[in-house]
Amino acid sequence: MPEINKKTLEHLADLARLELIEVEKEKFQKDLGNILNYFEELNALDIAKVVPMTGGTSLKNVFREDGDTVPFDGIDKLKEAFPESEHGRLKIPPVF
Amino acid sequence: MDIQNLTIKKFHEGLVNKEFTAFEVVEDFYKNIDKKDKEIGAYLSLQKDAALKQAELVDAAVAKGENVGALAGVPLAIKDNMLIEGAPATAGSKILENYKATYDATVIAKLKKAGAIFLGKTNMDEFAMGSSTENSAFQKTKNPCDLSRVPGGSSGGSAAAVAAHMALGALGSDTGGSIRQPAAFCGVVGLKPTYGAVSRYGLIAMASSLDQIGPLAHTVEDAAEIFNIIKGKDHYDATSVAFENKELSLSEMKNKVVGLPSEYFIEGLEPEVKTQVDEAIAKIKSLGLKIKPISLPHTKYALSVYYIIMPAEVSSNLARFDGIRYSPVNGVPRGVHSLAELYKKNRSVGFGAESKRRIILGTFVLSSGYYDAYYAKAQKVRALIKQDFNEAFKDVDIILTPVTPTRAFKFGEKTDDPLAMYLSDIFTIPANLAGLPAISIPVRSSMSLVASTPSLPVGFQLIGKHFHENDILSLGQMYERM
């Protein structure tokens, strides 16, 4: 029965930049255990030779030369939208 | 002005025949919102000034005798994960509580050009994760057909707004059923277009290989009008595709074959759902179409595939929300000592439980050591599910199924067990995995029912071949004209 143990859960939370409280950790372990258990049904399939579907479209990527760009004119709107700024610089809480 | 019996089609006729003005109708809708929305909770924000200004422009054009399109002056509700410049876009989440969009989504720009009017932004499950709108960080939305029940999700606000005549049409988004399931629960029409038919630019991304924007409306005819405006190739969405297709005539439709996949007509169906879907099948048969049993053998694996691939893409798409970009998060303690700690605090306060659950699940299935066992495996089974449809579409043109195993459930009924909630999407998920167009249509139209004892609506689903929206829209329109 697959499960995510507490240490793994804490590691995943760290990777995802989330901080879980004890009660959340217990609930998530239980929920995720049930969900992973449900996924076991996929093991019944023989998929060794199946070509995976890697996205939603069957379009192929098309490339162009660098330089042919549409200029972005939204800088001022973005600056105005930022909650706090000083002399054109965007203010955030101290992180050092 | 009786807005209870209005459709987009009737509105356009009335507008060009000068029976009323767009301004009057928009005001009537706002009066109805004032009357009903405190109870129903469909809207998160209203943009009344902009709406009335736009209505005046449409009325001026009509007065001058100019030709106005089918959507001119039409009051729409927009799900709060789509960007309208200057308006809030919270995606139902506290992490975007103070965000105002700085540009228009492509679908919004197209609708603006067509003269459509946006009444407000509708409630949704946070970041479109949910099947009941109960995961909204802000409020509950009630099903207008029964206020003790959910409207479905994640586009619950949009479905409820249309059903309660607080908008003439709406936009929703559908990743695993989030347009079709609430449409079915609320008794309206909901279309999920082919993946690539409608640009996702300006839609807050949930799962990029599955998301599609689509219309909700009272009739298939109305949904088709909205779809025709929003569809098309867009420079800003590399997955979008240009395509044309014509509406089918009755004689062309009679030559089509409708397939019924045995895997969708199973034991777990609520009896009333089975009864009504059978009713829909009988009506379609009486139109002259051939009905054929088919099999989509990998259907039962769709839920697992979806709940591996979608959270993986979600964990990636939600990584950008840090409480610094877009919007500050209210209620975060100060005195942080590192950037990582700031991100953790902002994200932990800003995201709700379901979002965190799916981010962690997604991080897990993509992590080294587990990637092959889960994500890579799911991508292969997704290919098998798509192949099932390709095979079936060699013998049939349209596939008919129920939309949901049950009718609208009560609040709180499924909130303790995430898996039980996920199971409400088993019939809608496969069309997203395969990228196919699919529409939910009420079996019995509320607009033609005598509302003496209103009962909970049931929807049936038509799934078409890639970019064959015309097949399912044409059949749907023939059905509703019966």
Short mmCIF file of N, CA and C in Angstrom, two decimals, chain B residues 282-402:
data_model
loop_
_atom_site.label_atom_id
_atom_site.label_comp_id
_atom_site.label_asym_id
_atom_site.label_seq_id
_atom_site.Cartn_x
_atom_site.Cartn_y
_atom_site.Cartn_z
N ALA B 282 -33.78 8.34 -26.51
CA ALA B 282 -34.99 8.02 -27.28
C ALA B 282 -35.36 9.17 -28.19
N LYS B 283 -35.24 10.40 -27.68
CA LYS B 283 -35.59 11.57 -28.49
C LYS B 283 -34.65 11.69 -29.70
N ILE B 284 -33.36 11.44 -29.48
CA ILE B 284 -32.41 11.54 -30.57
C ILE B 284 -32.67 10.45 -31.61
N LYS B 285 -33.04 9.27 -31.12
CA LYS B 285 -33.38 8.17 -32.03
C LYS B 285 -34.56 8.58 -32.90
N SER B 286 -35.54 9.27 -32.29
CA SER B 286 -36.73 9.65 -33.04
C SER B 286 -36.43 10.72 -34.08
N LEU B 287 -35.25 11.37 -33.98
CA LEU B 287 -34.84 12.32 -35.01
C LEU B 287 -34.38 11.58 -36.27
N GLY B 288 -34.14 10.27 -36.12
CA GLY B 288 -33.75 9.47 -37.28
C GLY B 288 -32.30 9.02 -37.26
N LEU B 289 -31.56 9.39 -36.20
CA LEU B 289 -30.15 8.98 -36.17
C LEU B 289 -30.01 7.54 -35.71
N LYS B 290 -28.98 6.87 -36.22
CA LYS B 290 -28.69 5.50 -35.78
C LYS B 290 -27.97 5.56 -34.45
N ILE B 291 -28.35 4.67 -33.53
CA ILE B 291 -27.69 4.58 -32.24
C ILE B 291 -26.94 3.27 -32.19
N LYS B 292 -25.69 3.28 -31.70
CA LYS B 292 -24.87 2.08 -31.76
C LYS B 292 -24.11 1.89 -30.45
N PRO B 293 -24.08 0.68 -29.91
CA PRO B 293 -23.26 0.47 -28.71
C PRO B 293 -21.78 0.44 -29.08
N ILE B 294 -20.95 1.08 -28.26
CA ILE B 294 -19.50 1.06 -28.51
C ILE B 294 -18.79 0.80 -27.19
N SER B 295 -17.48 0.61 -27.28
CA SER B 295 -16.71 0.43 -26.05
C SER B 295 -15.51 1.37 -26.04
N LEU B 296 -15.27 1.97 -24.89
CA LEU B 296 -14.07 2.79 -24.67
C LEU B 296 -13.35 2.12 -23.50
N PRO B 297 -12.60 1.05 -23.81
CA PRO B 297 -12.13 0.13 -22.76
C PRO B 297 -11.29 0.74 -21.64
N HIS B 298 -10.56 1.84 -21.89
CA HIS B 298 -9.69 2.35 -20.83
C HIS B 298 -10.35 3.44 -19.99
N THR B 299 -11.68 3.60 -20.13
CA THR B 299 -12.41 4.65 -19.41
C THR B 299 -12.12 4.65 -17.91
N LYS B 300 -12.11 3.48 -17.31
CA LYS B 300 -12.00 3.44 -15.83
C LYS B 300 -10.68 3.99 -15.33
N TYR B 301 -9.66 4.06 -16.19
CA TYR B 301 -8.35 4.56 -15.75
C TYR B 301 -8.25 6.08 -15.84
N ALA B 302 -9.26 6.72 -16.45
CA ALA B 302 -9.19 8.15 -16.71
C ALA B 302 -9.03 8.98 -15.44
N LEU B 303 -9.72 8.58 -14.38
CA LEU B 303 -9.64 9.35 -13.14
C LEU B 303 -8.21 9.36 -12.60
N SER B 304 -7.56 8.18 -12.57
CA SER B 304 -6.18 8.10 -12.08
C SER B 304 -5.24 8.92 -12.96
N VAL B 305 -5.41 8.77 -14.26
CA VAL B 305 -4.54 9.50 -15.20
C VAL B 305 -4.68 11.00 -14.95
N TYR B 306 -5.93 11.45 -14.83
CA TYR B 306 -6.19 12.88 -14.64
C TYR B 306 -5.60 13.38 -13.34
N TYR B 307 -5.77 12.60 -12.26
CA TYR B 307 -5.31 13.06 -10.95
C TYR B 307 -3.83 12.85 -10.72
N ILE B 308 -3.12 12.38 -11.78
CA ILE B 308 -1.66 12.42 -11.78
C ILE B 308 -1.20 13.60 -12.63
N ILE B 309 -1.73 13.67 -13.87
CA ILE B 309 -1.26 14.69 -14.81
C ILE B 309 -1.67 16.10 -14.37
N MET B 310 -2.93 16.26 -14.00
CA MET B 310 -3.41 17.60 -13.65
C MET B 310 -2.68 18.18 -12.44
N PRO B 311 -2.55 17.50 -11.31
CA PRO B 311 -1.80 18.10 -10.20
C PRO B 311 -0.35 18.40 -10.56
N ALA B 312 0.27 17.55 -11.43
CA ALA B 312 1.64 17.83 -11.85
C ALA B 312 1.69 19.18 -12.54
N GLU B 313 0.76 19.42 -13.47
CA GLU B 313 0.75 20.69 -14.19
C GLU B 313 0.37 21.84 -13.25
N VAL B 314 -0.53 21.58 -12.32
CA VAL B 314 -0.93 22.58 -11.33
C VAL B 314 0.26 23.00 -10.47
N SER B 315 1.06 22.02 -10.03
CA SER B 315 2.18 22.36 -9.14
C SER B 315 3.15 23.28 -9.87
N SER B 316 3.24 23.10 -11.19
CA SER B 316 4.10 23.95 -11.99
C SER B 316 3.46 25.32 -12.20
N ASN B 317 2.19 25.35 -12.58
CA ASN B 317 1.52 26.61 -12.88
C ASN B 317 1.30 27.50 -11.65
N LEU B 318 1.19 26.89 -10.48
CA LEU B 318 0.95 27.70 -9.29
C LEU B 318 2.23 28.12 -8.58
N ALA B 319 3.39 27.72 -9.16
CA ALA B 319 4.67 28.08 -8.54
C ALA B 319 4.90 29.58 -8.60
N ARG B 320 4.24 30.25 -9.54
CA ARG B 320 4.45 31.69 -9.72
C ARG B 320 3.81 32.52 -8.61
N PHE B 321 2.87 31.95 -7.85
CA PHE B 321 2.15 32.73 -6.85
C PHE B 321 2.93 32.74 -5.55
N ASP B 322 3.52 33.92 -5.25
CA ASP B 322 4.43 34.02 -4.12
C ASP B 322 4.03 35.11 -3.15
N GLY B 323 2.91 35.76 -3.36
CA GLY B 323 2.49 36.84 -2.47
C GLY B 323 3.23 38.14 -2.73
N ILE B 324 4.12 38.15 -3.73
CA ILE B 324 4.81 39.39 -4.11
C ILE B 324 4.31 39.80 -5.49
N ARG B 325 4.42 38.87 -6.45
CA ARG B 325 3.83 39.14 -7.77
C ARG B 325 2.31 39.24 -7.61
N TYR B 326 1.69 39.97 -8.49
CA TYR B 326 0.23 40.07 -8.64
C TYR B 326 -0.49 40.72 -7.47
N SER B 327 -0.26 40.25 -6.28
CA SER B 327 -1.09 40.72 -5.17
C SER B 327 -0.44 40.38 -3.84
N PRO B 328 -0.47 41.31 -2.89
CA PRO B 328 0.00 40.95 -1.54
C PRO B 328 -1.05 40.06 -0.88
N VAL B 329 -0.62 39.25 0.09
CA VAL B 329 -1.53 38.37 0.82
C VAL B 329 -1.83 38.99 2.18
N ASN B 330 -3.11 39.11 2.50
CA ASN B 330 -3.49 39.66 3.81
C ASN B 330 -3.22 38.64 4.91
N GLY B 331 -2.83 39.11 6.07
CA GLY B 331 -2.76 38.23 7.25
C GLY B 331 -1.48 37.42 7.34
N VAL B 332 -0.42 37.86 6.66
CA VAL B 332 0.84 37.12 6.79
C VAL B 332 1.70 37.79 7.85
N PRO B 333 2.19 37.01 8.85
CA PRO B 333 3.00 37.62 9.92
C PRO B 333 4.28 38.22 9.37
N ARG B 334 4.71 39.33 9.94
CA ARG B 334 5.95 39.97 9.48
C ARG B 334 7.15 39.35 10.20
N GLY B 335 8.33 39.83 9.89
CA GLY B 335 9.54 39.35 10.58
C GLY B 335 10.05 38.05 9.98
N VAL B 336 10.23 38.07 8.67
CA VAL B 336 10.68 36.88 7.96
C VAL B 336 12.19 37.00 7.71
N HIS B 337 12.89 35.87 7.71
CA HIS B 337 14.35 35.96 7.65
C HIS B 337 14.98 35.50 6.35
N SER B 338 14.15 35.00 5.43
CA SER B 338 14.71 34.60 4.14
C SER B 338 13.61 34.63 3.10
N LEU B 339 14.02 34.62 1.83
CA LEU B 339 13.05 34.65 0.75
C LEU B 339 12.20 33.38 0.76
N ALA B 340 12.86 32.24 0.97
CA ALA B 340 12.13 30.96 1.00
C ALA B 340 11.06 30.99 2.08
N GLU B 341 11.42 31.57 3.23
CA GLU B 341 10.46 31.63 4.34
C GLU B 341 9.29 32.54 3.98
N LEU B 342 9.59 33.66 3.30
CA LEU B 342 8.53 34.58 2.88
C LEU B 342 7.57 33.87 1.92
N TYR B 343 8.14 33.14 0.96
CA TYR B 343 7.30 32.40 0.00
C TYR B 343 6.42 31.40 0.74
N LYS B 344 7.03 30.67 1.70
CA LYS B 344 6.26 29.64 2.42
C LYS B 344 5.11 30.27 3.19
N LYS B 345 5.39 31.39 3.86
CA LYS B 345 4.34 32.03 4.65
C LYS B 345 3.23 32.55 3.73
N ASN B 346 3.60 33.25 2.67
CA ASN B 346 2.59 33.81 1.77
C ASN B 346 1.75 32.72 1.13
N ARG B 347 2.40 31.66 0.68
CA ARG B 347 1.70 30.59 -0.01
C ARG B 347 0.83 29.78 0.96
N SER B 348 1.31 29.60 2.17
CA SER B 348 0.55 28.79 3.13
C SER B 348 -0.70 29.51 3.60
N VAL B 349 -0.60 30.83 3.71
CA VAL B 349 -1.79 31.62 4.09
C VAL B 349 -2.70 31.82 2.87
N GLY B 350 -2.06 32.03 1.71
CA GLY B 350 -2.83 32.38 0.52
C GLY B 350 -3.58 31.25 -0.14
N PHE B 351 -3.05 30.01 -0.06
CA PHE B 351 -3.70 28.86 -0.71
C PHE B 351 -4.60 28.12 0.26
N GLY B 352 -5.71 27.58 -0.26
CA GLY B 352 -6.60 26.74 0.54
C GLY B 352 -6.14 25.29 0.53
N ALA B 353 -6.86 24.45 1.28
CA ALA B 353 -6.45 23.05 1.48
C ALA B 353 -6.37 22.26 0.18
N GLU B 354 -7.37 22.39 -0.70
CA GLU B 354 -7.36 21.58 -1.92
C GLU B 354 -6.21 21.98 -2.83
N SER B 355 -5.93 23.28 -2.90
CA SER B 355 -4.80 23.74 -3.72
C SER B 355 -3.50 23.15 -3.18
N LYS B 356 -3.33 23.21 -1.84
CA LYS B 356 -2.10 22.65 -1.26
C LYS B 356 -2.01 21.17 -1.51
N ARG B 357 -3.13 20.46 -1.37
CA ARG B 357 -3.14 19.02 -1.57
C ARG B 357 -2.66 18.67 -2.97
N ARG B 358 -3.20 19.40 -3.98
CA ARG B 358 -2.86 19.07 -5.36
C ARG B 358 -1.45 19.51 -5.71
N ILE B 359 -1.00 20.62 -5.13
CA ILE B 359 0.39 21.04 -5.37
C ILE B 359 1.34 19.97 -4.85
N ILE B 360 1.06 19.46 -3.66
CA ILE B 360 1.94 18.45 -3.07
C ILE B 360 1.87 17.14 -3.85
N LEU B 361 0.69 16.74 -4.25
CA LEU B 361 0.53 15.53 -5.06
C LEU B 361 1.29 15.68 -6.36
N GLY B 362 1.16 16.86 -6.99
CA GLY B 362 1.85 17.11 -8.25
C GLY B 362 3.36 17.10 -8.08
N THR B 363 3.83 17.72 -7.00
CA THR B 363 5.27 17.72 -6.72
C THR B 363 5.77 16.30 -6.54
N PHE B 364 4.96 15.47 -5.87
CA PHE B 364 5.33 14.07 -5.62
C PHE B 364 5.46 13.29 -6.93
N VAL B 365 4.44 13.37 -7.80
CA VAL B 365 4.46 12.53 -9.01
C VAL B 365 5.52 12.97 -10.01
N LEU B 366 6.04 14.18 -9.84
CA LEU B 366 7.10 14.65 -10.73
C LEU B 366 8.48 14.46 -10.11
N SER B 367 8.53 14.07 -8.84
CA SER B 367 9.83 14.06 -8.16
C SER B 367 10.64 12.83 -8.57
N SER B 368 11.97 13.01 -8.45
CA SER B 368 12.89 11.95 -8.87
C SER B 368 12.64 10.71 -8.02
N GLY B 369 12.58 9.58 -8.68
CA GLY B 369 12.28 8.33 -7.98
C GLY B 369 10.83 7.91 -8.14
N TYR B 370 9.97 8.90 -8.42
CA TYR B 370 8.54 8.57 -8.56
C TYR B 370 8.00 8.93 -9.94
N TYR B 371 8.77 9.72 -10.69
CA TYR B 371 8.34 10.23 -11.99
C TYR B 371 7.88 9.10 -12.92
N ASP B 372 8.68 8.02 -13.02
CA ASP B 372 8.33 6.93 -13.94
C ASP B 372 7.11 6.16 -13.47
N ALA B 373 7.03 5.94 -12.16
CA ALA B 373 5.93 5.14 -11.63
C ALA B 373 4.60 5.84 -11.77
N TYR B 374 4.61 7.17 -11.80
CA TYR B 374 3.34 7.89 -11.84
C TYR B 374 3.20 8.73 -13.12
N TYR B 375 3.96 9.79 -13.24
CA TYR B 375 3.72 10.74 -14.33
C TYR B 375 3.94 10.11 -15.71
N ALA B 376 5.08 9.45 -15.90
CA ALA B 376 5.37 8.84 -17.20
C ALA B 376 4.34 7.79 -17.55
N LYS B 377 3.93 7.02 -16.53
CA LYS B 377 2.90 5.99 -16.72
C LYS B 377 1.58 6.64 -17.14
N ALA B 378 1.22 7.71 -16.46
CA ALA B 378 -0.05 8.38 -16.75
C ALA B 378 -0.07 8.94 -18.18
N GLN B 379 1.07 9.43 -18.65
CA GLN B 379 1.13 9.96 -20.01
C GLN B 379 0.86 8.87 -21.05
N LYS B 380 1.32 7.66 -20.73
CA LYS B 380 1.09 6.55 -21.65
C LYS B 380 -0.38 6.13 -21.64
N VAL B 381 -0.96 6.04 -20.45
CA VAL B 381 -2.37 5.62 -20.38
C VAL B 381 -3.26 6.70 -20.99
N ARG B 382 -2.82 7.97 -20.88
CA ARG B 382 -3.57 9.04 -21.55
C ARG B 382 -3.63 8.78 -23.05
N ALA B 383 -2.50 8.33 -23.62
CA ALA B 383 -2.45 8.02 -25.05
C ALA B 383 -3.43 6.89 -25.38
N LEU B 384 -3.55 5.90 -24.49
CA LEU B 384 -4.48 4.79 -24.72
C LEU B 384 -5.93 5.28 -24.70
N ILE B 385 -6.22 6.21 -23.78
CA ILE B 385 -7.59 6.75 -23.68
C ILE B 385 -7.95 7.50 -24.95
N LYS B 386 -6.98 8.30 -25.46
CA LYS B 386 -7.22 9.04 -26.71
C LYS B 386 -7.42 8.05 -27.86
N GLN B 387 -6.63 7.01 -27.84
CA GLN B 387 -6.73 6.00 -28.90
C GLN B 387 -8.10 5.31 -28.90
N ASP B 388 -8.64 5.05 -27.70
CA ASP B 388 -10.00 4.47 -27.59
C ASP B 388 -10.98 5.31 -28.39
N PHE B 389 -10.92 6.64 -28.21
CA PHE B 389 -11.85 7.54 -28.90
C PHE B 389 -11.59 7.50 -30.41
N ASN B 390 -10.30 7.54 -30.81
CA ASN B 390 -9.99 7.50 -32.24
C ASN B 390 -10.59 6.25 -32.89
N GLU B 391 -10.46 5.12 -32.21
CA GLU B 391 -11.02 3.86 -32.73
C GLU B 391 -12.54 3.95 -32.84
N ALA B 392 -13.17 4.44 -31.75
CA ALA B 392 -14.64 4.52 -31.73
C ALA B 392 -15.16 5.44 -32.82
N PHE B 393 -14.43 6.54 -33.06
CA PHE B 393 -14.89 7.51 -34.05
C PHE B 393 -14.72 7.01 -35.49
N LYS B 394 -14.17 5.81 -35.65
CA LYS B 394 -14.19 5.21 -37.00
C LYS B 394 -15.59 4.68 -37.30
N ASP B 395 -16.32 4.31 -36.24
CA ASP B 395 -17.65 3.72 -36.43
C ASP B 395 -18.80 4.67 -36.13
N VAL B 396 -18.55 5.68 -35.31
CA VAL B 396 -19.61 6.61 -34.94
C VAL B 396 -19.11 8.04 -35.12
N ASP B 397 -20.06 8.99 -35.17
CA ASP B 397 -19.69 10.39 -35.35
C ASP B 397 -19.76 11.18 -34.05
N ILE B 398 -20.68 10.79 -33.18
CA ILE B 398 -20.91 11.51 -31.94
C ILE B 398 -21.07 10.46 -30.83
N ILE B 399 -20.56 10.76 -29.66
CA ILE B 399 -20.71 9.83 -28.54
C ILE B 399 -21.62 10.48 -27.49
N LEU B 400 -22.59 9.72 -26.98
CA LEU B 400 -23.54 10.25 -26.01
C LEU B 400 -23.35 9.54 -24.67
N THR B 401 -23.27 10.33 -23.61
CA THR B 401 -23.09 9.76 -22.27
C THR B 401 -23.82 10.61 -21.24
N PRO B 402 -23.98 10.10 -20.01
CA PRO B 402 -24.42 11.00 -18.94
C PRO B 402 -23.30 12.01 -18.68
#
